[in-house]
CSV table of C-alpha atoms in Angstrom, one decimal:
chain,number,residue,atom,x,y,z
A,197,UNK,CA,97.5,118.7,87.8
A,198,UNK,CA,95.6,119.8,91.2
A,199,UNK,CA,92.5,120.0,89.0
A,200,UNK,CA,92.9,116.5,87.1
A,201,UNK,CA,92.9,114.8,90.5
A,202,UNK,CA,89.7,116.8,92.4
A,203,UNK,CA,87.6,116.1,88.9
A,204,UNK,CA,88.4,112.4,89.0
A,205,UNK,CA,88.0,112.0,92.9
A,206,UNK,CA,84.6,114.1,92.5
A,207,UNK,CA,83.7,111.9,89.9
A,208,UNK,CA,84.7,108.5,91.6
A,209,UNK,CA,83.0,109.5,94.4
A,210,UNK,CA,79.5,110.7,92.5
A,211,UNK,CA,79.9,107.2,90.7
A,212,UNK,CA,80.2,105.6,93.9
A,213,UNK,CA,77.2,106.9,95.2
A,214,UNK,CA,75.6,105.9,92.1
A,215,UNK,CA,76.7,102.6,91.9
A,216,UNK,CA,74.9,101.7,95.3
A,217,UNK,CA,71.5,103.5,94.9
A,218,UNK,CA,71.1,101.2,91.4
A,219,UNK,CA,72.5,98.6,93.5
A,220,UNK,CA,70.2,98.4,95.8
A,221,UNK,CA,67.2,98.6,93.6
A,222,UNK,CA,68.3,95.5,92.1
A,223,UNK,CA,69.3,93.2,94.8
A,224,UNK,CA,65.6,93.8,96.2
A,225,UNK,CA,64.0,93.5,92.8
A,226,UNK,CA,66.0,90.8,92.0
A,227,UNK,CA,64.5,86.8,92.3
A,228,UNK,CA,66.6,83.7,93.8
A,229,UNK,CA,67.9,81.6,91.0
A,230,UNK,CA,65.3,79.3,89.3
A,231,UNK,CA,62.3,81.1,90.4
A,232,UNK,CA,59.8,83.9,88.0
A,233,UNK,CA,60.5,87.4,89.0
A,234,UNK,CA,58.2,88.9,92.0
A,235,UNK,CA,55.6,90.5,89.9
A,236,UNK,CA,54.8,86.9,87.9
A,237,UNK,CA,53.7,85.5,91.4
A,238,UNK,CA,50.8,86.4,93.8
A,239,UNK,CA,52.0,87.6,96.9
A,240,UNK,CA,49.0,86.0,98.8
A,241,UNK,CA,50.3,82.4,97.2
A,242,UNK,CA,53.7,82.5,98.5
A,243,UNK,CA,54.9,80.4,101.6
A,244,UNK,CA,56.0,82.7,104.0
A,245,UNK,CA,59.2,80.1,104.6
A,246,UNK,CA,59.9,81.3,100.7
A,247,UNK,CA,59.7,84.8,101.6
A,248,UNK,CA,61.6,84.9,104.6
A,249,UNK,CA,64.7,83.1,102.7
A,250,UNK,CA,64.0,85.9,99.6
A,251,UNK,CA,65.0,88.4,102.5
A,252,UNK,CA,67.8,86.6,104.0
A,253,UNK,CA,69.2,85.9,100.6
A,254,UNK,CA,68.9,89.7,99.5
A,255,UNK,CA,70.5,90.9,102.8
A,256,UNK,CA,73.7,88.3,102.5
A,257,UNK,CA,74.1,89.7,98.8
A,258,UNK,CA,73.3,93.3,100.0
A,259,UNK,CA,76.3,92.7,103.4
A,260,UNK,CA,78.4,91.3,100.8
A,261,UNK,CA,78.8,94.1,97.9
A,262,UNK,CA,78.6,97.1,101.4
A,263,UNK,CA,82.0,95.6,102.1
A,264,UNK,CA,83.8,95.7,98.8
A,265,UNK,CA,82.2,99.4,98.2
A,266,UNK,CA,83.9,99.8,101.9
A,267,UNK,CA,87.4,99.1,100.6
A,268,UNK,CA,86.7,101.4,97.5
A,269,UNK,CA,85.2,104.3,99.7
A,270,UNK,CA,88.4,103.7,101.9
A,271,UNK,CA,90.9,104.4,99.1
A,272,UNK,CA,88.9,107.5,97.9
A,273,UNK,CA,88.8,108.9,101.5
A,274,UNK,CA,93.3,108.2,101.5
A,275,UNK,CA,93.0,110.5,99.2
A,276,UNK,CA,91.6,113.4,101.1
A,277,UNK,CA,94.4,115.5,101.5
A,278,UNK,CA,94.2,116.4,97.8
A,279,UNK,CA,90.5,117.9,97.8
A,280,UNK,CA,91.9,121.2,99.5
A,281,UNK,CA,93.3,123.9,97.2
A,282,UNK,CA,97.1,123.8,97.3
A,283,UNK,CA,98.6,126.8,99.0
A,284,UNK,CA,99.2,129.6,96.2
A,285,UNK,CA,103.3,130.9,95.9
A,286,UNK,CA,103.2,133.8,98.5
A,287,UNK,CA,100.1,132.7,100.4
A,288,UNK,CA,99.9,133.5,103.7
A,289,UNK,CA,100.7,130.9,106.0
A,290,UNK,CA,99.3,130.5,110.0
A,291,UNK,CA,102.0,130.4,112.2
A,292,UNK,CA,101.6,130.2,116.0
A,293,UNK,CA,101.7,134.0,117.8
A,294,UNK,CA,104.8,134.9,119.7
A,295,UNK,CA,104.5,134.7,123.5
A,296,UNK,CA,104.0,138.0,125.5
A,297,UNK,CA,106.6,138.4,127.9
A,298,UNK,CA,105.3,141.1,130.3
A,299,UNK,CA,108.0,143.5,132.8
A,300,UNK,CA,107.5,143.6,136.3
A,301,UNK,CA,109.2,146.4,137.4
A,302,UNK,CA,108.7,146.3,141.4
A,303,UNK,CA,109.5,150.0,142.6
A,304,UNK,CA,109.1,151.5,146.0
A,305,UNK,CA,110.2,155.0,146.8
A,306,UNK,CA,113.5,155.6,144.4
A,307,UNK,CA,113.4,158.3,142.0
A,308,UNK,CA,116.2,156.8,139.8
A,309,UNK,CA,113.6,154.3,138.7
A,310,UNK,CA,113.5,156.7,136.0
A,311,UNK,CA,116.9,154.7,134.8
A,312,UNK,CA,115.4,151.5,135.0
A,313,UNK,CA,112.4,152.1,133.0
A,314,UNK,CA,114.5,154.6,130.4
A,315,UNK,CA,116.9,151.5,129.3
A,316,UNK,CA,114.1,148.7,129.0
A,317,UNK,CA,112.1,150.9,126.8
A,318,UNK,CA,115.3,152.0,124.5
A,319,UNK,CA,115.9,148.2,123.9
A,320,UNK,CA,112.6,146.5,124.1
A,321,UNK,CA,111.6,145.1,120.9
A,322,UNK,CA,108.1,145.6,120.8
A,323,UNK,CA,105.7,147.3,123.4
A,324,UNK,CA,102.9,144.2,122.7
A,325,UNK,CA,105.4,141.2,123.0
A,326,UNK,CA,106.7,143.6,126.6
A,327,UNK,CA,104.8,145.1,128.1
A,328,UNK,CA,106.3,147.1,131.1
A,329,UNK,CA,104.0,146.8,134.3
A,330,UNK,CA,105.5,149.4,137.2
A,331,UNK,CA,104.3,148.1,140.6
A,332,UNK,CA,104.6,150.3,143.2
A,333,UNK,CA,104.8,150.1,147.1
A,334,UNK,CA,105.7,152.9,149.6
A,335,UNK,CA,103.0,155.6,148.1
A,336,UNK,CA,106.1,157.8,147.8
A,337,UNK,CA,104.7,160.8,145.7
A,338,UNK,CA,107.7,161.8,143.5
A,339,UNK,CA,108.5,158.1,142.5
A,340,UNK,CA,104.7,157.9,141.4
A,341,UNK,CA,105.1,161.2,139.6
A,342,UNK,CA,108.2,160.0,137.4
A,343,UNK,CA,106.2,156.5,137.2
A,344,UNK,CA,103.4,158.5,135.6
A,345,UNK,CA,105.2,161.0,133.5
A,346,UNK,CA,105.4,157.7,130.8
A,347,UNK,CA,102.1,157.5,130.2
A,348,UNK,CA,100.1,154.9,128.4
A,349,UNK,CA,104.0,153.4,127.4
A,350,UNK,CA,104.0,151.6,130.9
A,351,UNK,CA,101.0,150.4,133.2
A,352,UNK,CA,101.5,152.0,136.7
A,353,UNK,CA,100.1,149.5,139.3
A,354,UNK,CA,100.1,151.2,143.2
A,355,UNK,CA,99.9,148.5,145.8
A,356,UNK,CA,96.7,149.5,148.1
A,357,UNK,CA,98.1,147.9,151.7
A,358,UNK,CA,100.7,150.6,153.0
A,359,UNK,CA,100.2,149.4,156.6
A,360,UNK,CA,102.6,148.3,158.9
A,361,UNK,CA,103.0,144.3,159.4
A,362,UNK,CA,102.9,143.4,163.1
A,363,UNK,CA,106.2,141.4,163.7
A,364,UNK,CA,108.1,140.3,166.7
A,365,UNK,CA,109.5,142.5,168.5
A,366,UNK,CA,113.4,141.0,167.3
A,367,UNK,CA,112.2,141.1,163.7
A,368,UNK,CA,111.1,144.9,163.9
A,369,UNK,CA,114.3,146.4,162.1
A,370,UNK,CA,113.3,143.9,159.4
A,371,UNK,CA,110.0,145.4,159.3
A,372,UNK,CA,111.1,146.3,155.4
A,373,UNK,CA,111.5,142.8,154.4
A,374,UNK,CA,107.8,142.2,155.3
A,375,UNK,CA,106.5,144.7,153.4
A,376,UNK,CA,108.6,143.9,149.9
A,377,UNK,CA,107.5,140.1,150.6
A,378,UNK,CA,104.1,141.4,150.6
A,379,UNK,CA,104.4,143.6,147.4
A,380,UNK,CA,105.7,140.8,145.5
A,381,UNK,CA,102.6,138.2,146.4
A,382,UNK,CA,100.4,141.3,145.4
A,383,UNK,CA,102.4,142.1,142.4
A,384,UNK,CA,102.8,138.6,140.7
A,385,UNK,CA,99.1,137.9,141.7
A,386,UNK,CA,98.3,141.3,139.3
A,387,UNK,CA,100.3,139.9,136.5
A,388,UNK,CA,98.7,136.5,136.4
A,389,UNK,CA,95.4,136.3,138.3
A,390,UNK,CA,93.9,140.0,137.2
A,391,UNK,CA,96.1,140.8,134.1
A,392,UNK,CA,96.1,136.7,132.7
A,393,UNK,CA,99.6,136.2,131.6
A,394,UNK,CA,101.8,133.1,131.4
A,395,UNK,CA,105.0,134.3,132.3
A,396,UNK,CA,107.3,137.4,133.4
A,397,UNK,CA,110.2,138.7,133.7
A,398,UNK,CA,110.5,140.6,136.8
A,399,UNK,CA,113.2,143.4,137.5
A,400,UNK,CA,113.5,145.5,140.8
A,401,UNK,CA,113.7,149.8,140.1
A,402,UNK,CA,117.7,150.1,140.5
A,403,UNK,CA,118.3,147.5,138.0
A,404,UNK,CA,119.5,148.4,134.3
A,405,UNK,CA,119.7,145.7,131.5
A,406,UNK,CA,121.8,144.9,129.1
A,407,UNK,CA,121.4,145.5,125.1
A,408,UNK,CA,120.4,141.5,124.5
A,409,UNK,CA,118.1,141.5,127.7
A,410,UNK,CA,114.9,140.7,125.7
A,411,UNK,CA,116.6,138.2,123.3
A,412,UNK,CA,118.2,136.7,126.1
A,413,UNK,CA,114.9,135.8,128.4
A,414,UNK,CA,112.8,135.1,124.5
A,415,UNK,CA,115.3,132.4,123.7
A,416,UNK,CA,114.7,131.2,127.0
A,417,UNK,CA,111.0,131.1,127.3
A,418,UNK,CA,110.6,127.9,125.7
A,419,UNK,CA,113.7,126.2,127.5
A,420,UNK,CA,111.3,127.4,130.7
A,421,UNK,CA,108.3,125.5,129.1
A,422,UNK,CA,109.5,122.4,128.1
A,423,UNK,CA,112.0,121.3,130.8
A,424,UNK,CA,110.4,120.7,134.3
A,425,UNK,CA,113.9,120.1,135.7
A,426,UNK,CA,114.0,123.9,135.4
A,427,UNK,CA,111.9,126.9,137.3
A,428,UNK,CA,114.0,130.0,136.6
A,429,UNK,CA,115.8,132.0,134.4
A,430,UNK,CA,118.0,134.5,136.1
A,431,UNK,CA,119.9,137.4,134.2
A,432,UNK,CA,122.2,137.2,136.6
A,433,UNK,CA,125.9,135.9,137.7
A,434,UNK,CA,126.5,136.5,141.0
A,435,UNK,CA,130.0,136.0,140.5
A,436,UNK,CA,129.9,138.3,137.4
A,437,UNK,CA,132.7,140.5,138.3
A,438,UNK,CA,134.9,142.1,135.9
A,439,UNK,CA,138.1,140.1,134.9
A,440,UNK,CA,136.2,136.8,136.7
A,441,UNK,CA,134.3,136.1,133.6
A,442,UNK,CA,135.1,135.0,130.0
A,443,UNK,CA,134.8,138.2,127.8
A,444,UNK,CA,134.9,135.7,124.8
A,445,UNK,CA,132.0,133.0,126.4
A,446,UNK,CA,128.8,136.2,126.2
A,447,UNK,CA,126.6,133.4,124.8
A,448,UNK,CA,127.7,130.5,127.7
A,449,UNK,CA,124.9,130.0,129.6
A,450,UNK,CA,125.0,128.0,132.7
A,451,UNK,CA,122.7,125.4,135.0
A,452,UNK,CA,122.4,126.4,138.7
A,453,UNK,CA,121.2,125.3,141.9
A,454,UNK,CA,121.3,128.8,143.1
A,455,UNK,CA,118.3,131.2,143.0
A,456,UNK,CA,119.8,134.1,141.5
A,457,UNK,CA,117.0,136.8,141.2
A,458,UNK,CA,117.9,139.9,139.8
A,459,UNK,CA,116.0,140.0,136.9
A,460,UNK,CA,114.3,136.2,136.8
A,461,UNK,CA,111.7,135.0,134.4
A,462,UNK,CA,108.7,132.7,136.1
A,463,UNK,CA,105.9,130.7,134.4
A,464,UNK,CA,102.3,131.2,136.0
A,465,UNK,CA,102.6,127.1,136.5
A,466,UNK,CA,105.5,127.9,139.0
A,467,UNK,CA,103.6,130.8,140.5
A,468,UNK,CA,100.2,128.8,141.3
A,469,UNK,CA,102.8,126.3,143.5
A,470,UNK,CA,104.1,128.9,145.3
A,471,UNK,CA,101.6,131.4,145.8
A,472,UNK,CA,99.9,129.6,148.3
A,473,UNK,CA,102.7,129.1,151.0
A,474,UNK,CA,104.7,132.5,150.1
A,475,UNK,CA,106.4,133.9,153.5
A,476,UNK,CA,106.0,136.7,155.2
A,477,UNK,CA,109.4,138.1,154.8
A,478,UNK,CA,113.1,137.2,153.2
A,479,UNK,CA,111.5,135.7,150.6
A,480,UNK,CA,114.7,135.4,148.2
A,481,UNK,CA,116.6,133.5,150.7
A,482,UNK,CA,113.2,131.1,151.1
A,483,UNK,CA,113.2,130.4,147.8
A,484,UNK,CA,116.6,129.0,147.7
A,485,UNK,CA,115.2,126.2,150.1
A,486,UNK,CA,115.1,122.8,149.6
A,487,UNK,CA,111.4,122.8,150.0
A,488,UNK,CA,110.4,125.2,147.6
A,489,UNK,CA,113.6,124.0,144.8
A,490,UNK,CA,112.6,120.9,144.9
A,491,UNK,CA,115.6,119.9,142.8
A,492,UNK,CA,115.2,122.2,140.3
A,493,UNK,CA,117.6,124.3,138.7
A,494,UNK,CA,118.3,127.8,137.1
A,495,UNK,CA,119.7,129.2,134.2
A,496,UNK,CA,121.9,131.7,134.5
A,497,UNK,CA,124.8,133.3,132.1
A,498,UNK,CA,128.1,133.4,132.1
A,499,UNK,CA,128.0,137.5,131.7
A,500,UNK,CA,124.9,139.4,133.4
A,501,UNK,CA,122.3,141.1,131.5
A,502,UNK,CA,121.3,143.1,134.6
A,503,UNK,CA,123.5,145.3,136.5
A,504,UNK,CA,122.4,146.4,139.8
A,505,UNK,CA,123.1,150.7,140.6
A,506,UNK,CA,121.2,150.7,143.9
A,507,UNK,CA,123.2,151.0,147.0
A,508,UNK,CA,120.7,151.8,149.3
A,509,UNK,CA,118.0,150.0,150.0
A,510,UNK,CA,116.6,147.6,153.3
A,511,UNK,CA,119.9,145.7,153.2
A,512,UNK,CA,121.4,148.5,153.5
A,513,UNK,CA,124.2,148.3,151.0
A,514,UNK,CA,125.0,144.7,151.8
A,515,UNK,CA,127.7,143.1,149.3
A,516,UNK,CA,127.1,146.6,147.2
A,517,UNK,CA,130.4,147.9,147.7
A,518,UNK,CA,132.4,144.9,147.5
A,519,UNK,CA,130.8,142.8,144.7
A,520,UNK,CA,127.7,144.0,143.1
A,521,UNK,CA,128.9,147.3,142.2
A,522,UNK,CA,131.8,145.8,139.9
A,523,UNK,CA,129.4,143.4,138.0
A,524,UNK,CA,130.2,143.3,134.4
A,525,UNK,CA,127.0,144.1,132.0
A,526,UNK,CA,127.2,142.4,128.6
A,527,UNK,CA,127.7,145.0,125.7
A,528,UNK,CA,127.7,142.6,123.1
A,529,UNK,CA,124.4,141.4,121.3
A,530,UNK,CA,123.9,137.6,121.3
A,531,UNK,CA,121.3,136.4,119.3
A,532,UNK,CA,120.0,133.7,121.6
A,533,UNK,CA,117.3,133.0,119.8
A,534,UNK,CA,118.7,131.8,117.1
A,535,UNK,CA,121.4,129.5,118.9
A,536,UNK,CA,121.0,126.0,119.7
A,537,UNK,CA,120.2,126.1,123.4
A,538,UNK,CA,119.4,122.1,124.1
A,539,UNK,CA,122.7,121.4,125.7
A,540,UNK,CA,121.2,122.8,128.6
A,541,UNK,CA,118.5,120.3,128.6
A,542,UNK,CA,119.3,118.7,131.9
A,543,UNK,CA,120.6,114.7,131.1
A,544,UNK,CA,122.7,116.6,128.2
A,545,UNK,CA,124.2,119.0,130.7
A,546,UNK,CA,125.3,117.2,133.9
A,547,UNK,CA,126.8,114.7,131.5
A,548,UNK,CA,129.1,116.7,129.8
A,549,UNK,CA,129.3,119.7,133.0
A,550,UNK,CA,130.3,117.1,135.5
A,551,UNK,CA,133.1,115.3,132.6
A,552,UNK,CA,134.4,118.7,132.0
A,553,UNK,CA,135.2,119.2,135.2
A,554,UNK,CA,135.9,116.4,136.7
A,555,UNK,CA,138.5,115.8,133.7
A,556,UNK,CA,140.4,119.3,134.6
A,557,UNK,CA,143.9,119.3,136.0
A,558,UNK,CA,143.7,119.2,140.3
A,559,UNK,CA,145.8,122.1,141.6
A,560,UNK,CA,146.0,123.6,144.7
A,561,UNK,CA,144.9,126.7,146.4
A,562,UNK,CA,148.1,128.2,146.6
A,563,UNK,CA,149.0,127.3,142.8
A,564,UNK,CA,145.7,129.4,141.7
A,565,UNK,CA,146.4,132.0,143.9
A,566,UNK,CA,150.2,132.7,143.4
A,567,UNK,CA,149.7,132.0,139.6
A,568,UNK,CA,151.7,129.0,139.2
A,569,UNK,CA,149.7,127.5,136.7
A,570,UNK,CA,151.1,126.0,133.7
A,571,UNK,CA,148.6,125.3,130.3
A,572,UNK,CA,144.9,127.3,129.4
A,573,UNK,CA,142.9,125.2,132.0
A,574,UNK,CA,140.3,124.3,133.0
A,575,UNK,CA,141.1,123.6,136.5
A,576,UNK,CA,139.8,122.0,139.3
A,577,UNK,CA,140.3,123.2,143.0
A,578,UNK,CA,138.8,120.8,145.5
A,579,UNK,CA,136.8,121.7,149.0
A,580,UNK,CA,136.1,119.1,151.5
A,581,UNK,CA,133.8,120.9,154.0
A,582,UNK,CA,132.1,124.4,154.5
A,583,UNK,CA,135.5,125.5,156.0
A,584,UNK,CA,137.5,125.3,152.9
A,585,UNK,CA,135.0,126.3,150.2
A,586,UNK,CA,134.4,129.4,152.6
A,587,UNK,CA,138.4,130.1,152.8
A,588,UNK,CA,139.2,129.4,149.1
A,589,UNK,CA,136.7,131.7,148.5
A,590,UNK,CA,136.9,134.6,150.0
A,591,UNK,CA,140.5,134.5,149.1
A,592,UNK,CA,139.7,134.4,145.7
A,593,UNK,CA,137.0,137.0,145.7
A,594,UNK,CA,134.2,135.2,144.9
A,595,UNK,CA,131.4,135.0,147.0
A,596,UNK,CA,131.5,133.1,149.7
A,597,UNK,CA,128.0,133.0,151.6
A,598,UNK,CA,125.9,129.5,151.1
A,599,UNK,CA,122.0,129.1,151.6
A,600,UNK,CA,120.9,125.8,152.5
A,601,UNK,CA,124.1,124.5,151.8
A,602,UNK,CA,124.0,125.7,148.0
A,603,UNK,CA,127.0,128.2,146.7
A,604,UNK,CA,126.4,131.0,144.6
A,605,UNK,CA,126.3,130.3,141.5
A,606,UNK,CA,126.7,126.3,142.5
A,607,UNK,CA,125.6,123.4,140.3
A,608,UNK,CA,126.0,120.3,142.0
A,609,UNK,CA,128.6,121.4,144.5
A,610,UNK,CA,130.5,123.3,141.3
A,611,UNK,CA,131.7,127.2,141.5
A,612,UNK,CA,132.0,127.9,138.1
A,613,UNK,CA,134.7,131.4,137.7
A,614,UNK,CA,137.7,132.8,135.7
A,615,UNK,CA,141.3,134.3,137.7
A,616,UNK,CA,143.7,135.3,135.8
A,617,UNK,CA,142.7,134.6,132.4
A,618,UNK,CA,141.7,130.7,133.1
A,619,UNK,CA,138.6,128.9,134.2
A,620,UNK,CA,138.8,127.5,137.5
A,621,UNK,CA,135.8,125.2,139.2
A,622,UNK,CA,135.8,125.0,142.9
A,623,UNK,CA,134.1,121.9,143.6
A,624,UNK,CA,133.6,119.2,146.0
A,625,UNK,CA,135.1,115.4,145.5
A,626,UNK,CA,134.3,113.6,142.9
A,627,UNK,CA,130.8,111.1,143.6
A,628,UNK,CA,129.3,114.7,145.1
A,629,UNK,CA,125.6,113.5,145.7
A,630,UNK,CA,123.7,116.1,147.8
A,631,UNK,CA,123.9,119.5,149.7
A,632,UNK,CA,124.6,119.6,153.5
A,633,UNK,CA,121.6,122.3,154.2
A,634,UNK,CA,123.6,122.6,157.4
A,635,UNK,CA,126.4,124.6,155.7
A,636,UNK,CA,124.4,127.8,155.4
């Protein structure tokens, strides 16, 4: 059939070729109506009014058949698309290339980073779609020797600038928080200035991820891409501790106003913005900021795919013992990328979030905490003020620290945990417009 149709398009178009060249030849051997033909006369004799209406005449008959050969090329050129050879059963196909999703491992001077790097390589689904990148601060020499006892299966990056950061002379016992700031400026400029890629995931050395880790940020990649309403996707639930999260929900995934960290994915786009204005120190808390969010959110799940098993470190232990070391770690696979993911898409999801919510059953502090509550939720406990949110919270064991006015976990005002077997969301009034930054 293929063949039928290229031999009479070939030969339509050979005919039409044809067609004009004899064409041609005629109109300009051909004599107005009424008169001999050219090579009867003497050229010499002719009036030169007679010849110059013999040229106009040819070139209004010559106009005239170039426009209906116009509408016949036109038709033969529709039917392009059939002059290439139709695709053979079990021909190969081109089909764009995955993106590579590099790991930035920042490590300093802990030995256990041996944990870290053991776990991402036993799950990671293919050493050129992930590649692991070790950066390394501190020069401690036995982290650098585990580090290097990999080989070519991780590149080892050492960060040159091991030199103290002058500091005022209050901010000296925070002398550590300058020098990680300054190892992550160095580290993300390797990753996408020197080594060229789009995006990472970056992990810190005492973190160890969870079975669907890779699948989890993969699916998520082209969320990042395609929705400037986002600039992060965090592995992590801050409020992920055991018996406060859905074991049936490990595919819910959730919108936040909170920078989680913790393992976080960033595109180079949202690199080049900050890059230029990154602080000298604390620079988790800065990007939490109003400045640098911009209005953007998060997405974070409602089970962690990291878990965090470093205690000691330049916070010293802060919130280790009482929250982060009871973080639950998915076990179960999800295969995000094959789920439908677009109800995050942000229009989608503060339409049906903030109904969902603001349609649960009001009860009050004392009902959620005594376990007076009658029906499978959801409910809704309201705050009022930085006092309240603060109270209910820590009461309730979930987090109760705010930066620039944002809750962990927050989204739009909205906590987001289980207790006792039901969903509760802490959240402010109804009509909730903006965060107070003051509440911090």
């Amino acid at each position: 059939m293929f063949r039928k149709r290229s031999s009479l398009i070939l030969c339509g178009t050979f005919l039409f070729v044809t067609w004009n060249a004899v064409l041609v030849l005629l109109l300009w051997g051909r004599a107005p109506p009424g008169q001999p033909d050219a090579g009867q006369l003497d050229p010499a004799s002719m009036p030169i009014d007679d010849v110059m209406g013999d040229v106009i005449r040819v070139a209004d008959s010559f106009e005239s058949e170039l426009e209906k050969q116009k509408e016949i090329l036109s038709q033969i050129l529709s039917h392009r698309s059939l002059w290439k050879p139709a695709k053979r059963k079990g021909a190969k196909v081109d089909v764009p290339s995955p993106p590579v999703i590099p790991i930035l491992v920042i490590a300093c001077n802990r030995v256990t980073v041996r944990r870290c790097l053991d776990k991402l390589l036993e799950l990671r689904p293919s050493a050129k779609l992930h590649p692991i990148i070790v950066s390394q601060d501190c020069g401690h020499a036995a982290t650098s020797d585990v580090i290097a006892s990999y080989g070519d299966k991780v590149t080892h990056l050492k960060q040159p600038d091991l030199s103290d950061i002058p500091v005022r002379p209050e901010h000296k016992k925070f002398q550590g928080y300058y020098k990680i700031s300054r190892h992550y400026r160095w580290a993300l400029n390797q990753v996408f200035r020197i080594l060229s890629h789009s995006s990472v995931v970056i992990v810190e050395d005492d973190l160890e991820v969870a079975p669907d880790f890779f699948e989890y940020f993969r699916a998520l990649h082209p969320v990042l891409q395609s929705d400037p309403s986002l600039w992060c996707a965090s592995a992590w639930n801050d409020n992920g501790r055991e018996g406060m999260v859905d074991p049936g929900q490990s595919a819910l995934l959730y919108r936040t106003d909170f920078f989680p960290g913790l393992g976080w994915m960033l595109l180079r786009e949202a690199w080049e913005e900050l890059e230029p204005k990154w602080p000298a120190s604390f620079w988790d808390d800065w990007m939490r900021q109003p400045e640098q969010r911009r209005g953007r959110a998060c997405v974070r799940p409602e089970i962690s795919r990291t878990l965090t098993f470093g205690r000691q470190g330049v916070s010293l232990g802060q919130f280790y013992d009482k929250y982060l070391k009871f973080i639950k770690l998915n076990s179960e696979f999800v295969p995000f990328t094959k789920l439908d993911l677009a109800y995050l898409q942000e229009d989608a999801y503060r339409t049906s979030f903030t109904k969902q919510v603001y349609s649960a059953a009001v009860v009050t502090y004392e009902d959620v905490k005594q376990g007076r509550l009658s029906g499978s939720g959801p409910f809704r406990l309201q705050y009022s003020s930085k006092d309240s949110f603060k109270v209910m919270a820590k009461n309730l064991g979930i987090m109760d620290d705010l930066k620039s006015g944002v809750p962990r976990t927050g989204y739009r005002g909205v906590v987001s945990f289980f207790y006792r077997g039901r969903r509760i969301y802490l959240a402010p009034p109804p009509g909730w417009s903006q965060y107070d930054p003051t509440w911090s």
